[in-house]
Amino acid sequence: MKKILLGSTALVAAGMMVAPAVHAEDPIQLGVGGFMEQYFGYGSSDIDDRDHFDQKSDTEIIFEGSTTLDNGIQFGVNVQLEGNSQFGSTSADRTGGDTIDESYLFVEGDFGRVLMGSENSAGYIMSVAAPNVGIGINSGDQADWVPADSDAGQFRAALGATSLENAAVNDANRLTYFTPRFSGLQGGISYTPDGEEDDNSQPDENDSYHDGIDVGLNFTESFGGFDIAASGRYGIASNDEAGGDDPNVYGVGLNVGFAGFTVGGSYAQQEDAGSNEGQSFDVGASYGTGPWGVSLTYFNGEAEGAAGGGDEELQTIEAAASYALGPGIKVIGSIGWNDFDDDETGADDDSNDGYWVVTGIKLNF
């Protein structure tokens, strides 16, 4: 695989050197976009008597810009600044305290789209999951309101998501290619030298994750009044630690929409990834009319947890409604229940259940 990648890179570089000179009419100028989500609600949990009102946030400022050469090829940049990376369990899981989230450049043309830098894998980006208009329960925010003290990860890992990153390696530095979309069908592939993000050190061939390949395929099309979105993906990486197996992941998803209704779900499985090994699925339905949207979604995830500690299971259900006040301005309401089952015994048993009632405002700009 590495020989194929090396040869392909050399051919691309040679092509760029012998290609006739082309120029952009304008230099790259960055624009500012992003989102801000502010929530207020009540969460009740039977662990440590955590019954509370709280206010929680999730914000990103996205700097993006591009320019197009006179041969039609577009070059651009995307840098995402976290607004809440130091707060909250969910934010910490997502960013690890990293102020800059994704950061990459892209090249796009009739040949497709190429990404280089810190970004999610093609398999993750192309995944389809059950519809939801609330705070989200598939790599969502439910752990901010009813925590699950787990030995396994929840964000983009099998215990808490079906949109997975293999071995929970998220936003690593990687090279990704997406094909053009033909008749609704698009493919993508990512190569990840190692599991590090924003790290220019040499990869270690003895690491538990290196030389990862992620492949995704999705299909989106409308016909006969129906809207179809489907996806499939597979990922594998090398693990050369003593006694380690190569982590691999696969998943499928499907949504079908008609006359404002959407029903769908997804399934994923993570293998040979220690405490994150497991499987997950979600199912849900939504309805939208004018500015209104409602949804009901169920999620179930299982993971190995700590070595010798027994399996962990997380079940979540959310009923939600949303109302668009204007372009990029949405009010949401969410009622949900969380049940975390830990097979460990005695003081190590962190089983917990609870509920939340939350309202908030989502701004996109």
Short mmCIF file of C-alpha atoms in Angstrom, two decimals:
data_model
loop_
_atom_site.label_atom_id
_atom_site.label_comp_id
_atom_site.label_asym_id
_atom_site.label_seq_id
_atom_site.Cartn_x
_atom_site.Cartn_y
_atom_site.Cartn_z
CA MET A 1 0.00 0.00 0.00
CA LYS A 2 2.78 2.45 0.92
CA LYS A 3 4.55 1.73 -2.42
CA ILE A 4 1.33 2.47 -4.32
CA LEU A 5 0.82 5.72 -2.42
CA LEU A 6 4.45 6.75 -2.97
CA GLY A 7 4.21 6.06 -6.68
CA SER A 8 0.94 7.95 -7.01
CA THR A 9 2.37 10.93 -5.15
CA ALA A 10 5.40 11.01 -7.42
CA LEU A 11 3.21 10.96 -10.54
CA VAL A 12 1.08 13.83 -9.23
CA ALA A 13 4.18 15.86 -8.34
CA ALA A 14 5.70 15.24 -11.77
CA GLY A 15 2.47 16.30 -13.45
CA MET A 16 2.42 19.53 -11.51
CA MET A 17 6.02 20.32 -12.48
CA VAL A 18 5.51 19.81 -16.21
CA ALA A 19 2.04 21.40 -16.36
CA PRO A 20 1.84 24.81 -18.02
CA ALA A 21 1.82 27.77 -15.64
CA VAL A 22 -1.60 28.80 -14.43
CA HIS A 23 -2.64 31.69 -12.26
CA ALA A 24 -5.49 32.68 -10.00
CA GLU A 25 -7.31 35.92 -10.66
CA ASP A 26 -7.40 36.68 -6.92
CA PRO A 27 -5.33 35.54 -3.92
CA ILE A 28 -6.98 33.46 -1.20
CA GLN A 29 -8.98 35.62 1.18
CA LEU A 30 -10.43 34.07 4.33
CA GLY A 31 -14.10 34.36 5.19
CA VAL A 32 -15.55 33.74 8.64
CA GLY A 33 -18.34 31.27 9.39
CA GLY A 34 -19.22 28.70 11.99
CA PHE A 35 -21.87 27.97 14.57
CA MET A 36 -22.85 28.74 18.15
CA GLU A 37 -25.15 26.56 20.26
CA GLN A 38 -26.33 27.77 23.68
CA TYR A 39 -28.50 25.52 25.86
CA PHE A 40 -30.33 25.81 29.17
CA GLY A 41 -31.96 22.83 30.82
CA TYR A 42 -32.30 20.36 33.66
CA GLY A 43 -30.50 17.05 34.00
CA SER A 44 -31.28 14.37 36.57
CA SER A 45 -28.90 11.48 37.23
CA ASP A 46 -28.91 8.79 39.91
CA ILE A 47 -25.12 8.89 40.31
CA ASP A 48 -23.77 11.28 42.96
CA ASP A 49 -27.23 12.93 43.13
CA ARG A 50 -26.53 15.04 40.05
CA ASP A 51 -29.88 16.82 39.72
CA HIS A 52 -29.27 20.28 38.35
CA PHE A 53 -30.15 23.18 36.12
CA ASP A 54 -27.28 24.15 33.87
CA GLN A 55 -26.27 26.23 30.88
CA LYS A 56 -24.01 24.64 28.27
CA SER A 57 -22.34 25.79 25.06
CA ASP A 58 -20.75 24.53 21.87
CA THR A 59 -19.13 27.01 19.48
CA GLU A 60 -16.78 26.93 16.50
CA ILE A 61 -15.44 29.77 14.38
CA ILE A 62 -14.49 28.55 10.92
CA PHE A 63 -12.02 30.42 8.73
CA GLU A 64 -12.31 29.30 5.12
CA GLY A 65 -11.20 30.72 1.81
CA SER A 66 -10.30 29.60 -1.69
CA THR A 67 -9.23 30.77 -5.10
CA THR A 68 -9.70 29.26 -8.56
CA LEU A 69 -6.93 29.03 -11.13
CA ASP A 70 -7.66 29.84 -14.76
CA ASN A 71 -7.66 26.08 -15.49
CA GLY A 72 -10.64 25.66 -13.16
CA ILE A 73 -8.79 24.00 -10.26
CA GLN A 74 -9.70 25.41 -6.85
CA PHE A 75 -7.28 25.68 -3.91
CA GLY A 76 -8.54 26.48 -0.43
CA VAL A 77 -8.02 26.36 3.32
CA ASN A 78 -10.23 25.52 6.31
CA VAL A 79 -9.26 26.20 9.95
CA GLN A 80 -11.75 25.62 12.77
CA LEU A 81 -11.33 27.44 16.09
CA GLU A 82 -13.00 25.87 19.14
CA GLY A 83 -14.94 28.27 21.32
CA ASN A 84 -15.48 25.90 24.26
CA SER A 85 -12.59 23.44 24.18
CA GLN A 86 -11.78 23.92 27.86
CA PHE A 87 -15.29 23.29 29.17
CA GLY A 88 -17.56 20.27 29.62
CA SER A 89 -17.09 16.55 29.27
CA THR A 90 -18.36 16.43 25.69
CA SER A 91 -16.13 19.28 24.53
CA ALA A 92 -13.12 17.70 26.21
CA ASP A 93 -13.86 14.37 24.51
CA ARG A 94 -14.16 16.12 21.16
CA THR A 95 -11.08 18.31 21.28
CA GLY A 96 -8.81 17.00 24.03
CA GLY A 97 -8.39 20.64 25.04
CA ASP A 98 -7.14 21.51 21.53
CA THR A 99 -8.08 25.09 20.65
CA ILE A 100 -7.84 24.38 16.91
CA ASP A 101 -10.09 21.55 15.76
CA GLU A 102 -9.81 20.60 12.07
CA SER A 103 -7.17 22.40 9.99
CA TYR A 104 -6.56 21.43 6.35
CA LEU A 105 -6.15 22.57 2.75
CA PHE A 106 -8.18 21.29 -0.18
CA VAL A 107 -7.79 21.04 -3.94
CA GLU A 108 -10.92 20.57 -6.05
CA GLY A 109 -11.74 20.22 -9.71
CA ASP A 110 -13.36 17.92 -12.24
CA PHE A 111 -11.16 15.13 -10.85
CA GLY A 112 -12.80 15.34 -7.41
CA ARG A 113 -11.62 16.79 -4.11
CA VAL A 114 -8.36 16.25 -2.21
CA LEU A 115 -7.89 17.15 1.49
CA MET A 116 -4.55 17.34 3.31
CA GLY A 117 -4.26 18.03 7.02
CA SER A 118 -6.13 17.46 10.25
CA GLU A 119 -9.64 16.28 9.35
CA ASN A 120 -12.01 13.34 9.80
CA SER A 121 -11.64 10.24 7.65
CA ALA A 122 -13.58 9.68 4.44
CA GLY A 123 -15.51 6.84 6.08
CA TYR A 124 -16.70 9.09 8.89
CA ILE A 125 -17.54 12.07 6.67
CA MET A 126 -19.63 9.94 4.29
CA SER A 127 -21.61 8.07 6.98
CA VAL A 128 -25.42 8.38 7.20
CA ALA A 129 -27.22 8.09 10.58
CA ALA A 130 -30.79 8.33 11.90
CA PRO A 131 -32.47 11.77 11.65
CA ASN A 132 -32.48 14.03 14.71
CA VAL A 133 -33.39 17.71 15.24
CA GLY A 134 -32.42 17.99 18.94
CA ILE A 135 -29.16 18.09 20.89
CA GLY A 136 -28.20 14.80 19.24
CA ILE A 137 -27.51 11.38 20.76
CA ASN A 138 -25.18 9.87 18.12
CA SER A 139 -21.81 11.36 19.15
CA GLY A 140 -24.15 13.94 20.66
CA ASP A 141 -24.44 16.05 23.78
CA GLN A 142 -26.42 13.73 26.05
CA ALA A 143 -23.36 13.00 28.21
CA ASP A 144 -23.27 16.68 29.19
CA TRP A 145 -26.66 16.25 30.89
CA VAL A 146 -26.59 12.62 32.08
CA PRO A 147 -22.98 11.42 32.32
CA ALA A 148 -21.81 7.87 31.65
CA ASP A 149 -18.60 7.18 33.57
CA SER A 150 -17.22 4.77 31.01
CA ASP A 151 -13.87 3.08 30.43
CA ALA A 152 -14.56 3.30 26.69
CA GLY A 153 -14.86 6.44 24.60
CA GLN A 154 -18.26 7.79 23.55
CA PHE A 155 -17.40 10.45 20.97
CA ARG A 156 -17.01 8.82 17.54
CA ALA A 157 -16.53 5.46 19.32
CA ALA A 158 -18.87 2.47 19.43
CA LEU A 159 -20.30 3.07 22.91
CA GLY A 160 -21.71 6.45 21.87
CA ALA A 161 -21.81 6.63 18.06
CA THR A 162 -22.32 4.84 14.77
CA SER A 163 -20.27 7.43 12.86
CA LEU A 164 -16.93 6.03 14.03
CA GLU A 165 -13.28 6.84 13.69
CA ASN A 166 -11.23 3.63 13.67
CA ALA A 167 -9.72 3.08 17.14
CA ALA A 168 -11.23 6.50 18.04
CA VAL A 169 -8.44 8.24 16.08
CA ASN A 170 -10.17 11.55 15.39
CA ASP A 171 -8.95 14.52 13.31
CA ALA A 172 -5.52 12.97 12.72
CA ASN A 173 -3.30 14.37 9.99
CA ARG A 174 -4.26 12.48 6.85
CA LEU A 175 -4.62 12.58 3.07
CA THR A 176 -8.16 12.13 1.70
CA TYR A 177 -9.62 11.91 -1.80
CA PHE A 178 -13.30 12.13 -2.81
CA THR A 179 -14.45 11.22 -6.29
CA PRO A 180 -16.91 13.41 -8.20
CA ARG A 181 -20.52 12.38 -7.59
CA PHE A 182 -21.91 10.32 -10.49
CA SER A 183 -25.69 9.73 -10.59
CA GLY A 184 -25.84 10.22 -6.83
CA LEU A 185 -22.89 7.92 -6.06
CA GLN A 186 -19.61 9.12 -4.51
CA GLY A 187 -16.58 7.35 -3.09
CA GLY A 188 -13.78 8.44 -0.79
CA ILE A 189 -10.54 7.10 0.67
CA SER A 190 -8.23 8.35 3.44
CA TYR A 191 -4.65 7.42 4.33
CA THR A 192 -3.54 8.17 7.90
CA PRO A 193 0.18 7.65 8.59
CA ASP A 194 -0.30 7.68 12.38
CA GLY A 195 -2.89 8.60 14.97
CA GLU A 196 -1.42 11.98 15.91
CA GLU A 197 -3.00 15.39 15.28
CA ASP A 198 -0.95 18.55 14.66
CA ASP A 199 2.25 16.54 15.11
CA ASN A 200 5.16 16.73 12.66
CA SER A 201 7.24 14.01 14.31
CA GLN A 202 8.05 10.82 12.41
CA PRO A 203 5.51 7.98 12.67
CA ASP A 204 6.47 5.09 14.93
CA GLU A 205 6.13 1.72 13.21
CA ASN A 206 5.60 0.12 16.64
CA ASP A 207 2.54 2.22 17.50
CA SER A 208 -0.87 0.68 18.09
CA TYR A 209 -2.22 2.72 15.13
CA HIS A 210 -0.36 3.52 11.93
CA ASP A 211 -0.90 3.31 8.16
CA GLY A 212 -4.67 3.53 8.46
CA ILE A 213 -6.88 3.21 5.37
CA ASP A 214 -10.53 4.33 5.48
CA VAL A 215 -12.90 3.84 2.55
CA GLY A 216 -16.39 5.31 2.27
CA LEU A 217 -19.20 5.14 -0.27
CA ASN A 218 -22.50 6.99 -0.21
CA PHE A 219 -25.50 7.55 -2.43
CA THR A 220 -27.92 10.48 -2.38
CA GLU A 221 -30.73 10.85 -4.89
CA SER A 222 -34.34 11.97 -5.23
CA PHE A 223 -36.85 10.24 -7.46
CA GLY A 224 -40.61 9.66 -7.50
CA GLY A 225 -41.05 11.95 -4.50
CA PHE A 226 -38.60 9.92 -2.38
CA ASP A 227 -35.26 11.15 -1.03
CA ILE A 228 -32.66 8.42 -0.49
CA ALA A 229 -29.38 8.68 1.42
CA ALA A 230 -27.28 5.55 1.98
CA SER A 231 -23.71 4.87 3.07
CA GLY A 232 -21.20 2.09 3.65
CA ARG A 233 -17.64 2.26 4.95
CA TYR A 234 -14.64 0.20 6.06
CA GLY A 235 -11.41 1.12 7.81
CA ILE A 236 -8.32 -0.74 8.98
CA ALA A 237 -4.96 0.26 10.46
CA SER A 238 -1.76 -1.54 11.46
CA ASN A 239 -1.01 -2.29 15.11
CA ASP A 240 2.54 -3.43 15.81
CA GLU A 241 2.47 -3.32 19.59
CA ALA A 242 3.28 -6.67 21.19
CA GLY A 243 0.26 -8.95 21.01
CA GLY A 244 -1.87 -6.32 19.31
CA ASP A 245 -4.37 -6.94 16.52
CA ASP A 246 -5.09 -4.54 13.66
CA PRO A 247 -8.08 -2.34 14.55
CA ASN A 248 -10.83 -2.27 11.94
CA VAL A 249 -14.25 -0.71 11.62
CA TYR A 250 -17.22 -0.95 9.30
CA GLY A 251 -20.70 0.52 9.11
CA VAL A 252 -23.81 1.11 7.02
CA GLY A 253 -26.61 3.69 7.11
CA LEU A 254 -29.86 4.48 5.30
CA ASN A 255 -32.40 7.34 5.34
CA VAL A 256 -35.60 7.44 3.28
CA GLY A 257 -37.64 10.64 3.02
CA PHE A 258 -41.10 11.28 1.61
CA ALA A 259 -43.54 14.21 1.95
CA GLY A 260 -41.64 15.75 4.86
CA PHE A 261 -41.13 12.45 6.72
CA THR A 262 -37.72 10.83 7.08
CA VAL A 263 -37.04 7.41 8.61
CA GLY A 264 -33.67 5.79 8.91
CA GLY A 265 -30.92 4.28 10.94
CA SER A 266 -27.36 3.02 10.96
CA TYR A 267 -25.15 0.23 12.29
CA ALA A 268 -21.42 0.15 13.01
CA GLN A 269 -18.90 -2.26 14.50
CA GLN A 270 -15.42 -1.67 15.88
CA GLU A 271 -13.06 -4.65 16.19
CA ASP A 272 -9.67 -5.08 17.89
CA ALA A 273 -9.55 -1.68 19.57
CA GLY A 274 -9.24 -2.52 23.26
CA SER A 275 -11.86 -0.88 25.47
CA ASN A 276 -13.47 0.70 22.37
CA GLU A 277 -14.24 -2.63 20.71
CA GLY A 278 -17.98 -3.04 20.26
CA GLN A 279 -21.02 -2.30 18.11
CA SER A 280 -23.77 0.29 17.91
CA PHE A 281 -26.96 1.17 16.06
CA ASP A 282 -29.55 3.92 15.91
CA VAL A 283 -33.06 4.24 14.45
CA GLY A 284 -35.27 7.27 14.17
CA ALA A 285 -37.92 9.26 12.36
CA SER A 286 -38.46 12.96 11.75
CA TYR A 287 -41.03 15.23 10.16
CA GLY A 288 -40.53 18.74 8.82
CA THR A 289 -43.03 21.28 7.54
CA GLY A 290 -42.21 24.92 6.96
CA PRO A 291 -40.02 26.13 9.84
CA TRP A 292 -41.04 23.22 12.11
CA GLY A 293 -39.24 19.94 12.67
CA VAL A 294 -39.80 17.06 15.11
CA SER A 295 -37.92 13.80 15.65
CA LEU A 296 -37.79 10.66 17.77
CA THR A 297 -34.46 8.79 17.88
CA TYR A 298 -33.11 5.75 19.72
CA PHE A 299 -29.42 4.82 20.12
CA ASN A 300 -27.79 1.67 21.51
CA GLY A 301 -24.06 1.16 21.93
CA GLU A 302 -21.94 -1.59 23.48
CA ALA A 303 -18.21 -1.67 24.21
CA GLU A 304 -15.62 -3.91 25.89
CA GLY A 305 -14.75 -1.38 28.57
CA ALA A 306 -11.83 -2.01 30.90
CA ALA A 307 -9.87 -5.26 30.55
CA GLY A 308 -11.60 -7.91 32.65
CA GLY A 309 -14.31 -5.48 33.70
CA GLY A 310 -17.14 -6.72 31.51
CA ASP A 311 -19.12 -5.12 28.73
CA GLU A 312 -20.68 -1.66 28.92
CA GLU A 313 -23.98 -0.68 27.29
CA LEU A 314 -25.45 2.75 26.64
CA GLN A 315 -29.08 3.27 25.62
CA THR A 316 -30.49 6.70 24.81
CA ILE A 317 -33.81 7.95 23.48
CA GLU A 318 -34.59 11.55 22.53
CA ALA A 319 -37.77 13.34 21.46
CA ALA A 320 -37.06 16.76 20.00
CA ALA A 321 -38.62 19.70 18.18
CA SER A 322 -37.09 22.63 16.32
CA TYR A 323 -38.34 25.92 14.87
CA ALA A 324 -36.43 28.10 12.38
CA LEU A 325 -36.82 31.76 13.33
CA GLY A 326 -34.87 32.87 10.26
CA PRO A 327 -31.85 31.97 8.12
CA GLY A 328 -29.29 30.32 10.41
CA ILE A 329 -31.40 30.79 13.56
CA LYS A 330 -33.11 27.79 15.12
CA VAL A 331 -34.76 27.17 18.49
CA ILE A 332 -34.77 23.56 19.74
CA GLY A 333 -36.36 21.62 22.57
CA SER A 334 -35.20 18.17 23.71
CA ILE A 335 -36.44 15.59 26.20
CA GLY A 336 -34.31 12.49 26.63
CA TRP A 337 -33.44 9.47 28.76
CA ASN A 338 -30.03 7.89 29.21
CA ASP A 339 -29.28 4.42 30.66
CA PHE A 340 -25.68 3.27 31.16
CA ASP A 341 -25.09 -0.31 32.28
CA ASP A 342 -21.66 -1.27 33.63
CA ASP A 343 -21.00 -4.98 34.19
CA GLU A 344 -18.37 -4.31 36.85
CA THR A 345 -19.30 -5.04 40.46
CA GLY A 346 -19.11 -3.30 43.81
CA ALA A 347 -17.45 0.10 43.95
CA ASP A 348 -16.35 -0.25 40.32
CA ASP A 349 -19.95 -0.43 39.07
CA ASP A 350 -20.68 2.95 37.46
CA SER A 351 -24.15 2.08 36.12
CA ASN A 352 -26.27 5.19 35.85
CA ASP A 353 -29.52 6.41 34.34
CA GLY A 354 -31.31 9.72 34.16
CA TYR A 355 -33.16 12.21 32.00
CA TRP A 356 -32.85 15.73 30.63
CA VAL A 357 -35.17 18.52 29.54
CA VAL A 358 -33.31 21.10 27.46
CA THR A 359 -34.04 24.10 25.27
CA GLY A 360 -31.59 26.15 23.28
CA ILE A 361 -30.72 28.29 20.29
CA LYS A 362 -28.54 27.16 17.38
CA LEU A 363 -26.91 29.85 15.25
CA ASN A 364 -25.13 29.14 11.95
CA PHE A 365 -23.18 31.94 10.28
#
